[in-house]
Amino acid sequence: MLTTILETIKRLENRDNLSKEDKELLEFLHSEAWKEINTGIVNLISYGDRLGWEKIEEKFSSMLGLINQAKNK
């Protein structure tokens, strides 16, 4: 679901002129994207004992590295 939301956001943001409805939809989609992201993080943390905390920490560290690289472009 998150992938669909993000793809829709990308397509809307690529439009030249956004209508009022488009802007409202974008605001809603951004909110929904954050809900999906937060749900995924909570689910990941709730399975920490089963998945292994070290693996989760490694993934988050790796993701933070990617985020920093993307910010610095």
PDB file of C-alpha atoms in Angstrom:
ATOM      1  CA  MET A   1       0.000   0.000   0.000  1.00  0.00           C
ATOM      2  CA  LEU A   2       2.813   2.420   0.845  1.00  0.00           C
ATOM      3  CA  THR A   3       4.332   1.983  -2.604  1.00  0.00           C
ATOM      4  CA  THR A   4       1.009   2.899  -4.232  1.00  0.00           C
ATOM      5  CA  ILE A   5       0.635   5.958  -2.025  1.00  0.00           C
ATOM      6  CA  LEU A   6       4.165   7.148  -2.785  1.00  0.00           C
ATOM      7  CA  GLU A   7       3.752   6.583  -6.523  1.00  0.00           C
ATOM      8  CA  THR A   8       0.506   8.578  -6.499  1.00  0.00           C
ATOM      9  CA  ILE A   9       2.202  11.410  -4.584  1.00  0.00           C
ATOM     10  CA  LYS A  10       5.027  11.439  -7.123  1.00  0.00           C
ATOM     11  CA  ARG A  11       2.620  11.606 -10.059  1.00  0.00           C
ATOM     12  CA  LEU A  12       0.574  14.395  -8.512  1.00  0.00           C
ATOM     13  CA  GLU A  13       3.673  16.412  -7.633  1.00  0.00           C
ATOM     14  CA  ASN A  14       4.879  16.140 -11.243  1.00  0.00           C
ATOM     15  CA  ARG A  15       1.792  17.968 -12.528  1.00  0.00           C
ATOM     16  CA  ASP A  16       2.321  21.551 -13.635  1.00  0.00           C
ATOM     17  CA  ASN A  17      -0.822  23.071 -12.171  1.00  0.00           C
ATOM     18  CA  LEU A  18      -2.403  21.500  -9.135  1.00  0.00           C
ATOM     19  CA  SER A  19      -6.071  22.117  -8.512  1.00  0.00           C
ATOM     20  CA  LYS A  20      -7.433  22.684  -5.032  1.00  0.00           C
ATOM     21  CA  GLU A  21      -8.629  19.070  -5.030  1.00  0.00           C
ATOM     22  CA  ASP A  22      -5.171  17.842  -6.067  1.00  0.00           C
ATOM     23  CA  LYS A  23      -3.581  19.768  -3.201  1.00  0.00           C
ATOM     24  CA  GLU A  24      -6.097  18.341  -0.733  1.00  0.00           C
ATOM     25  CA  LEU A  25      -5.447  14.847  -2.076  1.00  0.00           C
ATOM     26  CA  LEU A  26      -1.695  15.359  -1.719  1.00  0.00           C
ATOM     27  CA  GLU A  27      -2.136  16.448   1.884  1.00  0.00           C
ATOM     28  CA  PHE A  28      -4.231  13.347   2.577  1.00  0.00           C
ATOM     29  CA  LEU A  29      -1.739  11.046   0.829  1.00  0.00           C
ATOM     30  CA  HIS A  30       1.190  12.486   2.787  1.00  0.00           C
ATOM     31  CA  SER A  31      -0.728  11.800   5.993  1.00  0.00           C
ATOM     32  CA  GLU A  32      -1.508   8.244   4.889  1.00  0.00           C
ATOM     33  CA  ALA A  33       2.108   7.628   3.895  1.00  0.00           C
ATOM     34  CA  TRP A  34       3.293   8.604   7.380  1.00  0.00           C
ATOM     35  CA  LYS A  35       0.651   6.339   8.946  1.00  0.00           C
ATOM     36  CA  GLU A  36       1.924   3.411   6.860  1.00  0.00           C
ATOM     37  CA  ILE A  37       5.551   4.182   7.734  1.00  0.00           C
ATOM     38  CA  ASN A  38       4.766   4.451  11.442  1.00  0.00           C
ATOM     39  CA  THR A  39       2.753   1.222  11.390  1.00  0.00           C
ATOM     40  CA  GLY A  40       5.660  -0.570   9.719  1.00  0.00           C
ATOM     41  CA  ILE A  41       8.103   0.678  12.343  1.00  0.00           C
ATOM     42  CA  VAL A  42       5.815  -0.319  15.211  1.00  0.00           C
ATOM     43  CA  ASN A  43       5.330  -3.776  13.683  1.00  0.00           C
ATOM     44  CA  LEU A  44       9.072  -4.172  13.236  1.00  0.00           C
ATOM     45  CA  ILE A  45       9.737  -3.202  16.838  1.00  0.00           C
ATOM     46  CA  SER A  46       7.002  -5.509  18.124  1.00  0.00           C
ATOM     47  CA  TYR A  47       8.807  -8.440  16.469  1.00  0.00           C
ATOM     48  CA  GLY A  48      12.247  -7.376  17.684  1.00  0.00           C
ATOM     49  CA  ASP A  49      12.724 -10.385  19.935  1.00  0.00           C
ATOM     50  CA  ARG A  50      11.891 -12.782  17.108  1.00  0.00           C
ATOM     51  CA  LEU A  51      13.794 -10.997  14.352  1.00  0.00           C
ATOM     52  CA  GLY A  52      16.794 -10.109  16.449  1.00  0.00           C
ATOM     53  CA  TRP A  53      17.494  -6.636  17.750  1.00  0.00           C
ATOM     54  CA  GLU A  54      20.963  -6.551  16.219  1.00  0.00           C
ATOM     55  CA  LYS A  55      19.552  -7.136  12.724  1.00  0.00           C
ATOM     56  CA  ILE A  56      16.969  -4.399  13.269  1.00  0.00           C
ATOM     57  CA  GLU A  57      19.668  -2.001  14.456  1.00  0.00           C
ATOM     58  CA  GLU A  58      21.801  -2.806  11.416  1.00  0.00           C
ATOM     59  CA  LYS A  59      18.871  -2.142   9.067  1.00  0.00           C
ATOM     60  CA  PHE A  60      18.045   1.172  10.735  1.00  0.00           C
ATOM     61  CA  SER A  61      21.703   2.238  10.656  1.00  0.00           C
ATOM     62  CA  SER A  62      21.875   1.337   6.980  1.00  0.00           C
ATOM     63  CA  MET A  63      18.664   3.263   6.267  1.00  0.00           C
ATOM     64  CA  LEU A  64      19.991   6.316   8.105  1.00  0.00           C
ATOM     65  CA  GLY A  65      23.102   6.189   5.963  1.00  0.00           C
ATOM     66  CA  LEU A  66      20.981   6.119   2.811  1.00  0.00           C
ATOM     67  CA  ILE A  67      18.856   8.995   4.077  1.00  0.00           C
ATOM     68  CA  ASN A  68      21.940  11.086   4.775  1.00  0.00           C
ATOM     69  CA  GLN A  69      23.321  10.355   1.296  1.00  0.00           C
ATOM     70  CA  ALA A  70      20.012  11.367  -0.287  1.00  0.00           C
ATOM     71  CA  LYS A  71      19.882  14.596   1.727  1.00  0.00           C
ATOM     72  CA  ASN A  72      23.388  15.566   0.687  1.00  0.00           C
ATOM     73  CA  LYS A  73      22.769  15.227  -3.073  1.00  0.00           C
TER      74      LYS A  73
END
